[in-house]
Short mmCIF file of C-alpha atoms in Angstrom, two decimals:
data_model
loop_
_atom_site.label_atom_id
_atom_site.label_comp_id
_atom_site.label_asym_id
_atom_site.label_seq_id
_atom_site.Cartn_x
_atom_site.Cartn_y
_atom_site.Cartn_z
CA MET A 1 34.92 -59.90 67.98
CA ALA A 2 33.05 -56.77 66.87
CA GLY A 3 35.33 -54.01 65.69
CA GLN A 4 38.36 -56.25 65.17
CA LEU A 5 40.36 -56.34 61.99
CA ILE A 6 40.47 -59.56 60.01
CA GLN A 7 43.81 -60.34 58.39
CA LEU A 8 43.70 -61.94 54.93
CA ARG A 9 46.91 -62.11 52.90
CA ASN A 10 48.23 -58.73 53.95
CA PHE A 11 44.86 -56.98 53.37
CA SER A 12 42.99 -55.44 56.24
CA PHE A 13 39.20 -55.42 56.18
CA VAL A 14 36.96 -53.95 58.80
CA SER A 15 34.60 -56.51 60.20
CA VAL A 16 31.22 -56.68 58.46
CA ARG A 17 29.51 -55.85 61.75
CA ASN A 18 31.45 -52.62 62.02
CA ARG A 19 30.39 -51.26 58.58
CA LYS A 20 27.70 -48.60 58.74
CA GLY A 21 24.64 -49.21 56.46
CA GLY A 22 23.45 -46.81 53.75
CA PHE A 23 24.31 -45.56 50.30
CA SER A 24 27.04 -43.22 49.24
CA LEU A 25 26.28 -39.96 47.44
CA LEU A 26 27.72 -41.41 44.22
CA GLU A 27 25.40 -44.42 44.37
CA VAL A 28 22.36 -42.21 44.93
CA LEU A 29 23.29 -39.87 42.05
CA LEU A 30 23.86 -42.83 39.71
CA ALA A 31 20.48 -44.32 40.63
CA ILE A 32 18.74 -40.97 40.02
CA LEU A 33 20.51 -40.63 36.65
CA LEU A 34 19.46 -44.12 35.54
CA LEU A 35 15.85 -43.67 36.67
CA GLY A 36 15.64 -40.23 35.05
CA THR A 37 17.00 -41.52 31.73
CA GLY A 38 14.53 -44.41 31.78
CA LEU A 39 11.59 -42.12 32.54
CA VAL A 40 12.52 -39.69 29.76
CA ALA A 41 12.74 -42.53 27.24
CA LEU A 42 9.40 -43.93 28.43
CA LEU A 43 7.69 -40.53 28.15
CA GLN A 44 9.00 -40.08 24.60
CA VAL A 45 7.54 -43.45 23.60
CA VAL A 46 4.17 -42.58 25.16
CA ASN A 47 4.15 -39.18 23.42
CA ALA A 48 4.91 -40.77 20.04
CA GLY A 49 2.17 -43.35 20.61
CA LEU A 50 -0.39 -40.67 21.40
CA PHE A 51 0.53 -38.71 18.28
CA VAL A 52 0.27 -41.77 16.05
CA GLY A 53 -3.07 -42.66 17.63
CA GLY A 54 -4.44 -39.19 16.92
CA GLN A 55 -3.06 -39.27 13.39
CA ASN A 56 -4.74 -42.63 12.76
CA GLU A 57 -8.03 -41.27 14.08
CA ASP A 58 -7.84 -38.35 11.63
CA MET A 59 -7.09 -40.70 8.75
CA ILE A 60 -10.09 -42.89 9.61
CA ILE A 61 -12.42 -39.88 9.86
CA ALA A 62 -11.16 -38.52 6.52
CA ALA A 63 -11.57 -41.90 4.82
CA ASN A 64 -15.14 -42.16 6.12
CA LEU A 65 -15.96 -38.64 4.92
CA VAL A 66 -14.62 -39.46 1.46
CA GLN A 67 -16.47 -42.79 1.37
CA GLU A 68 -19.69 -41.05 2.39
CA LYS A 69 -19.41 -38.62 -0.56
CA ILE A 70 -18.52 -41.47 -2.96
CA GLU A 71 -21.68 -43.33 -1.89
CA GLU A 72 -23.76 -40.17 -2.35
CA SER A 73 -22.39 -39.85 -5.91
CA ARG A 74 -23.15 -43.48 -6.71
CA ASN A 75 -26.74 -43.15 -5.47
CA ALA A 76 -27.43 -39.78 -7.10
CA LEU A 77 -28.88 -39.16 -10.55
CA PHE A 78 -26.24 -39.01 -13.28
CA SER A 79 -27.04 -35.39 -14.08
CA SER A 80 -26.73 -34.28 -10.44
CA VAL A 81 -23.15 -35.59 -10.02
CA VAL A 82 -21.12 -32.38 -10.25
CA SER A 83 -17.83 -30.98 -8.96
CA GLU A 84 -17.75 -29.23 -5.59
CA GLU A 85 -15.20 -26.68 -4.40
CA LYS A 86 -13.04 -27.39 -1.37
CA ALA A 87 -15.18 -26.60 1.67
CA VAL A 88 -15.46 -27.43 5.37
CA VAL A 89 -17.41 -30.61 6.06
CA SER A 90 -20.53 -30.05 8.14
CA GLY A 91 -20.04 -31.44 11.63
CA PHE A 92 -16.27 -31.81 11.14
CA PRO A 93 -14.70 -28.34 11.25
CA ALA A 94 -11.14 -29.68 11.04
CA PHE A 95 -11.80 -31.34 7.67
CA ASN A 96 -12.30 -29.97 4.16
CA ARG A 97 -13.65 -31.98 1.24
CA GLN A 98 -13.46 -31.44 -2.51
CA VAL A 99 -15.20 -33.30 -5.35
CA ASP A 100 -13.78 -33.30 -8.90
CA VAL A 101 -15.93 -34.74 -11.68
CA THR A 102 -14.47 -35.35 -15.14
CA PRO A 103 -16.15 -37.10 -18.10
CA PRO A 104 -13.62 -39.55 -19.62
CA GLN A 105 -16.21 -40.50 -22.25
CA THR A 106 -19.87 -39.96 -23.08
CA GLY A 107 -22.22 -41.44 -20.47
CA LEU A 108 -19.44 -41.87 -17.87
CA LYS A 109 -18.15 -39.61 -15.09
CA GLN A 110 -15.03 -40.06 -13.01
CA VAL A 111 -15.67 -38.82 -9.47
CA SER A 112 -12.61 -38.04 -7.34
CA VAL A 113 -13.25 -37.09 -3.71
CA THR A 114 -10.46 -35.70 -1.55
CA ALA A 115 -10.53 -34.89 2.17
CA TYR A 116 -7.99 -32.49 3.70
CA TRP A 117 -6.94 -31.90 7.30
CA SER A 118 -3.96 -30.47 9.22
CA ALA A 119 -1.36 -32.67 10.88
CA ARG A 120 1.78 -31.18 12.44
CA ASN A 121 1.34 -27.85 10.68
CA ALA A 122 1.05 -29.46 7.25
CA GLU A 123 -1.99 -30.21 5.15
CA THR A 124 -2.63 -33.92 4.71
CA SER A 125 -5.13 -35.52 2.37
CA THR A 126 -6.73 -38.79 1.34
CA ASN A 127 -8.43 -39.48 -1.95
CA MET A 128 -10.83 -42.01 -3.51
CA VAL A 129 -12.01 -42.35 -7.10
CA THR A 130 -15.13 -43.99 -8.55
CA TYR A 131 -16.99 -43.99 -11.83
CA VAL A 132 -20.68 -43.17 -12.35
CA SER A 133 -22.42 -44.21 -15.58
CA ASP A 134 -25.60 -43.05 -17.30
CA ILE A 135 -27.09 -46.56 -17.54
#
């Protein structure tokens, strides 16, 4: 029976036992194309996730640096709360911090603290404001 042709409504098929196993070149190329496309898409998602994770880390560090300076201003004497120029934060060379103090009225100071850092070749910042009174 092996190697015989099977007749089915005027169509000739080679017996299943006679067919050689394996994949054609077209099938292999299509599989490589599909796997390659899937891997590229997956790598782009991983890359975006890593960037967002790093960006979130920078935002958290900046917020903590600003909060630290706000707390220092709240705990300091009223007369010692003064503006500070933009300068590198000690221990965090990638971050700059600036303090702006304005007196909206007598016996009250508005303290605005801003932290700056670079993200994707652009300067990014976060800011917090508090008030210190002479009471």
